[in-house]
Amino acid sequence: MHWYLATGDSYRTIAFSYRVGHATVAVIVREVAGAIWTALVEETMPVPQTEDWRAIAAGFQDRWNFPNCVGAIDGKHVVIQAPANSGSLYFNYKSTHSLVLLAVVDAQYLFRVVDVGGFGRSSDSGSLRNSAFGESLRDGSLQLPRDTVIPEAERLGLLPHVFVGDEAFPLLDNMLRPFPGRHLTRKKRIFNYRLSRARLVVECAFGILSSQWRMFRRVITTSPEVTELCVKATCVLHNFLRRKTIGRTSRTPIAVHG
């Protein structure tokens, strides 16, 4: 299983290396990926509560100088072989077929929320709209902290806690995106710079994920259901390894939960 995630080799190549049938490899990959997700999700990616969101916001304030931010959000296209009879459902704007990994990442590059399985033809905003996270964001059931005053900006009054995303995401009460256009005032350019600086943590997290689990650098030939399980497994393994690394190298403990 680790060989498949770490290299992305085909079932037949792995079967030849270990002298087993490729059907056996297929069963092992599916069952072990599901077992990894089930065993680690509560420990490494539990559902954030109010105090957890508050700790994430403190991390963005301290590390990236962006207040009231409870996560950076973005979508990653996981390239797959076109499933049979799928038409254009998985065909994306990059002219490949893919599943969408929609993720919310904290200031330490940890995945806090993931939604896997969106069709490649969907935009990031469409994937958000169709996800359970997006539904919770719209109906206000995420248990985000109460609106607070930003230090040195008391004149603005109470401001909500927000997720930050790129131009593909909608502007909502709890979602910020950059100001559009090129001819912006100095204040708007500074805001876009600060927002992009905070948002890049999710891009970095995807980069770390792809460098650790090189299945993301190949065309995945398994079924969408198995691919979804494998992507979820790599996300919780990423968190497991990151927390171990942070625990060894950080001088002060990171505010985590679980």
Protein backbone atom coordinates (compact mmCIF):
# COMPACT_ATOMS: atom_id res chain seq x y z
CA MET A 1 0.00 0.00 0.00
CA HIS A 2 2.73 2.50 0.94
CA TRP A 3 4.48 1.69 -2.35
CA TYR A 4 1.38 2.59 -4.35
CA LEU A 5 0.86 5.91 -2.54
CA ALA A 6 4.54 6.84 -2.59
CA THR A 7 5.18 6.03 -6.25
CA GLY A 8 1.87 5.81 -8.09
CA ASP A 9 3.06 2.65 -9.87
CA SER A 10 0.40 0.53 -11.57
CA TYR A 11 -1.11 -2.48 -9.87
CA ARG A 12 0.62 -4.78 -12.33
CA THR A 13 4.06 -3.27 -11.63
CA ILE A 14 3.59 -3.63 -7.87
CA ALA A 15 2.20 -7.15 -8.29
CA PHE A 16 5.27 -8.15 -10.30
CA SER A 17 7.60 -6.66 -7.66
CA TYR A 18 5.95 -8.56 -4.80
CA ARG A 19 5.08 -11.70 -6.77
CA VAL A 20 1.34 -11.49 -6.14
CA GLY A 21 -1.65 -11.13 -8.42
CA HIS A 22 -2.67 -7.65 -9.51
CA ALA A 23 -6.20 -8.34 -8.28
CA THR A 24 -4.71 -8.97 -4.83
CA VAL A 25 -2.93 -5.62 -4.99
CA ALA A 26 -6.21 -3.93 -5.91
CA VAL A 27 -7.96 -5.41 -2.87
CA ILE A 28 -5.07 -4.46 -0.56
CA VAL A 29 -4.97 -0.85 -1.77
CA ARG A 30 -8.72 -0.37 -1.37
CA GLU A 31 -8.95 -1.98 2.08
CA VAL A 32 -5.79 -0.46 3.56
CA ALA A 33 -6.60 3.04 2.29
CA GLY A 34 -10.01 2.82 3.96
CA ALA A 35 -8.45 1.48 7.16
CA ILE A 36 -5.89 4.32 7.28
CA TRP A 37 -8.62 6.94 6.90
CA THR A 38 -10.82 5.33 9.55
CA ALA A 39 -7.96 4.88 12.03
CA LEU A 40 -6.40 8.35 11.70
CA VAL A 41 -9.18 10.78 10.83
CA GLU A 42 -10.39 11.31 14.42
CA GLU A 43 -6.83 11.71 15.68
CA THR A 44 -5.35 13.90 12.97
CA MET A 45 -8.35 15.67 11.38
CA PRO A 46 -11.20 15.91 13.90
CA VAL A 47 -14.10 18.29 13.22
CA PRO A 48 -12.93 21.73 14.43
CA GLN A 49 -14.86 23.29 17.30
CA THR A 50 -14.98 26.94 18.35
CA GLU A 51 -11.76 26.80 20.40
CA ASP A 52 -9.99 25.04 17.54
CA TRP A 53 -11.01 27.76 15.07
CA ARG A 54 -9.79 30.36 17.57
CA ALA A 55 -6.41 28.59 17.82
CA ILE A 56 -6.13 28.47 14.02
CA ALA A 57 -6.86 32.22 13.85
CA ALA A 58 -4.12 32.86 16.41
CA GLY A 59 -1.71 30.85 14.25
CA PHE A 60 -2.47 32.93 11.15
CA GLN A 61 -2.10 36.13 13.17
CA ASP A 62 1.26 35.12 14.64
CA ARG A 63 2.81 33.47 11.59
CA TRP A 64 1.26 35.25 8.61
CA ASN A 65 0.07 38.53 10.13
CA PHE A 66 -3.51 38.05 8.93
CA PRO A 67 -6.08 38.47 11.72
CA ASN A 68 -9.36 36.58 12.14
CA CYS A 69 -8.36 33.97 9.53
CA VAL A 70 -9.55 30.44 10.32
CA GLY A 71 -8.13 28.73 7.24
CA ALA A 72 -6.93 28.97 3.66
CA ILE A 73 -9.11 27.14 1.14
CA ASP A 74 -8.42 25.89 -2.37
CA GLY A 75 -9.10 22.98 -4.70
CA LYS A 76 -6.60 20.57 -6.23
CA HIS A 77 -7.31 18.53 -9.36
CA VAL A 78 -6.19 14.92 -8.88
CA VAL A 79 -5.58 13.62 -12.40
CA ILE A 80 -7.28 10.29 -13.15
CA GLN A 81 -7.95 8.07 -16.12
CA ALA A 82 -11.39 8.82 -17.53
CA PRO A 83 -13.91 6.38 -15.99
CA ALA A 84 -16.01 4.37 -18.41
CA ASN A 85 -19.22 6.03 -19.59
CA SER A 86 -18.48 9.21 -17.60
CA GLY A 87 -18.80 11.59 -20.52
CA SER A 88 -17.40 15.02 -19.65
CA LEU A 89 -18.11 14.84 -15.90
CA TYR A 90 -14.44 14.55 -14.97
CA PHE A 91 -13.04 16.64 -17.84
CA ASN A 92 -11.52 19.84 -16.48
CA TYR A 93 -10.26 23.16 -17.83
CA LYS A 94 -6.71 21.74 -18.07
CA SER A 95 -7.98 19.21 -20.65
CA THR A 96 -7.42 16.27 -18.30
CA HIS A 97 -9.80 14.14 -16.26
CA SER A 98 -9.74 14.65 -12.51
CA LEU A 99 -11.32 14.46 -9.09
CA VAL A 100 -11.30 17.61 -6.96
CA LEU A 101 -9.68 17.70 -3.53
CA LEU A 102 -11.16 20.72 -1.73
CA ALA A 103 -9.17 21.51 1.42
CA VAL A 104 -9.00 23.99 4.29
CA VAL A 105 -5.48 24.34 5.69
CA ASP A 106 -4.23 26.03 8.87
CA ALA A 107 -1.10 28.15 9.38
CA GLN A 108 1.05 25.05 9.98
CA TYR A 109 0.10 23.39 6.65
CA LEU A 110 -2.23 20.92 8.36
CA PHE A 111 -5.43 19.85 6.60
CA ARG A 112 -8.38 20.73 8.82
CA VAL A 113 -11.22 19.98 6.40
CA VAL A 114 -11.12 17.96 3.17
CA ASP A 115 -13.81 17.13 0.67
CA VAL A 116 -12.81 14.63 -2.04
CA GLY A 117 -14.75 13.43 -5.03
CA GLY A 118 -15.98 16.55 -6.79
CA PHE A 119 -16.18 16.19 -10.56
CA GLY A 120 -13.28 17.72 -12.47
CA ARG A 121 -15.63 19.84 -14.58
CA SER A 122 -16.68 21.76 -11.43
CA SER A 123 -15.02 25.05 -10.57
CA ASP A 124 -13.64 25.70 -7.08
CA SER A 125 -16.75 27.67 -6.20
CA GLY A 126 -18.93 24.85 -7.54
CA SER A 127 -17.01 22.27 -5.52
CA LEU A 128 -17.46 24.44 -2.42
CA ARG A 129 -21.16 24.87 -3.09
CA ASN A 130 -21.72 21.13 -3.49
CA SER A 131 -19.65 20.09 -0.46
CA ALA A 132 -20.81 19.46 3.10
CA PHE A 133 -18.35 22.12 4.25
CA GLY A 134 -19.87 24.66 1.88
CA GLU A 135 -23.35 23.87 3.16
CA SER A 136 -22.19 24.33 6.75
CA LEU A 137 -20.51 27.60 5.80
CA ARG A 138 -23.72 28.93 4.29
CA ASP A 139 -26.03 27.90 7.14
CA GLY A 140 -23.64 29.07 9.87
CA SER A 141 -23.18 25.69 11.58
CA LEU A 142 -19.35 25.64 11.58
CA GLN A 143 -19.21 26.97 15.15
CA LEU A 144 -16.86 29.80 14.20
CA PRO A 145 -15.84 32.21 16.98
CA ARG A 146 -17.85 35.35 17.57
CA ASP A 147 -16.97 38.51 15.68
CA THR A 148 -14.03 40.33 17.27
CA VAL A 149 -12.23 43.66 17.05
CA ILE A 150 -8.90 43.57 15.25
CA PRO A 151 -6.07 45.19 17.27
CA GLU A 152 -5.16 48.68 16.01
CA ALA A 153 -8.31 48.69 13.84
CA GLU A 154 -10.91 49.33 16.53
CA ARG A 155 -12.58 51.92 14.30
CA LEU A 156 -13.82 49.11 12.06
CA GLY A 157 -15.83 47.56 14.86
CA LEU A 158 -16.57 43.85 15.17
CA LEU A 159 -15.30 41.77 12.24
CA PRO A 160 -16.12 38.12 11.43
CA HIS A 161 -13.68 35.23 11.28
CA VAL A 162 -13.04 34.29 7.66
CA PHE A 163 -11.56 31.74 5.28
CA VAL A 164 -9.30 33.11 2.55
CA GLY A 165 -9.36 31.93 -1.05
CA ASP A 166 -8.45 33.06 -4.55
CA GLU A 167 -10.62 34.73 -7.18
CA ALA A 168 -12.41 31.44 -7.94
CA PHE A 169 -14.29 31.57 -4.63
CA PRO A 170 -17.31 33.73 -3.82
CA LEU A 171 -17.25 36.70 -1.46
CA LEU A 172 -19.28 35.74 1.64
CA ASP A 173 -19.60 36.93 5.23
CA ASN A 174 -17.03 34.32 6.27
CA MET A 175 -15.09 34.09 3.00
CA LEU A 176 -12.60 36.63 1.65
CA ARG A 177 -11.13 36.83 -1.83
CA PRO A 178 -8.80 39.42 -3.43
CA PHE A 179 -10.07 42.66 -4.91
CA PRO A 180 -10.51 42.11 -8.68
CA GLY A 181 -8.89 44.18 -11.40
CA ARG A 182 -5.49 45.73 -11.98
CA HIS A 183 -5.99 49.43 -11.32
CA LEU A 184 -6.32 49.24 -7.54
CA THR A 185 -5.67 51.77 -4.83
CA ARG A 186 -2.64 51.33 -2.59
CA LYS A 187 -4.78 50.06 0.29
CA LYS A 188 -6.42 47.44 -1.93
CA ARG A 189 -3.05 46.28 -3.27
CA ILE A 190 -1.73 45.89 0.28
CA PHE A 191 -4.86 43.94 1.24
CA ASN A 192 -4.45 41.62 -1.76
CA TYR A 193 -0.80 41.05 -0.85
CA ARG A 194 -1.64 40.17 2.76
CA LEU A 195 -4.51 37.91 1.72
CA SER A 196 -2.41 36.12 -0.92
CA ARG A 197 0.38 35.62 1.62
CA ALA A 198 -2.03 33.89 3.99
CA ARG A 199 -3.73 31.95 1.19
CA LEU A 200 -0.47 30.46 -0.10
CA VAL A 201 -0.31 28.05 2.84
CA VAL A 202 -2.87 25.85 1.11
CA GLU A 203 -0.80 25.87 -2.10
CA CYS A 204 2.27 24.90 -0.04
CA ALA A 205 0.31 22.11 1.66
CA PHE A 206 -0.66 20.69 -1.74
CA GLY A 207 2.99 20.88 -2.80
CA ILE A 208 4.14 19.00 0.30
CA LEU A 209 1.42 16.41 -0.27
CA SER A 210 2.50 15.85 -3.88
CA SER A 211 6.18 15.59 -2.98
CA GLN A 212 5.53 13.01 -0.25
CA TRP A 213 2.96 10.94 -2.13
CA ARG A 214 4.00 10.82 -5.74
CA MET A 215 0.81 9.13 -6.87
CA PHE A 216 -0.38 12.73 -7.34
CA ARG A 217 2.23 13.23 -10.07
CA ARG A 218 0.85 10.46 -12.26
CA VAL A 219 -2.43 9.67 -13.94
CA ILE A 220 -4.29 7.53 -11.41
CA THR A 221 -5.90 4.56 -13.10
CA THR A 222 -8.06 3.23 -10.27
CA SER A 223 -11.81 3.80 -10.02
CA PRO A 224 -13.00 7.16 -8.63
CA GLU A 225 -14.13 5.44 -5.41
CA VAL A 226 -10.70 3.92 -4.75
CA THR A 227 -8.96 7.14 -5.77
CA GLU A 228 -11.09 9.04 -3.26
CA LEU A 229 -10.06 6.63 -0.49
CA CYS A 230 -6.37 6.95 -1.42
CA VAL A 231 -6.51 10.76 -1.45
CA LYS A 232 -8.17 10.81 1.97
CA ALA A 233 -5.54 8.40 3.28
CA THR A 234 -2.69 10.63 2.10
CA CYS A 235 -4.29 13.68 3.74
CA VAL A 236 -4.48 12.08 7.20
CA LEU A 237 -0.99 10.61 6.76
CA HIS A 238 0.24 14.09 5.85
CA ASN A 239 -1.24 15.47 9.09
CA PHE A 240 0.18 12.60 11.13
CA LEU A 241 3.70 13.21 9.80
CA ARG A 242 3.44 17.01 10.05
CA ARG A 243 2.37 16.89 13.69
CA LYS A 244 5.25 14.59 14.56
CA THR A 245 7.67 16.96 12.78
CA ILE A 246 6.20 20.08 14.41
CA GLY A 247 6.39 18.44 17.80
CA ARG A 248 10.12 17.78 17.36
CA THR A 249 11.16 21.11 15.86
CA SER A 250 8.87 23.72 17.43
CA ARG A 251 10.13 25.53 20.52
CA THR A 252 6.58 26.23 21.61
CA PRO A 253 3.71 23.77 21.29
CA ILE A 254 1.33 24.26 18.40
CA ALA A 255 -2.30 24.69 19.35
CA VAL A 256 -3.88 21.51 18.02
CA HIS A 257 -6.69 19.31 19.10
CA GLY A 258 -7.67 15.73 18.91
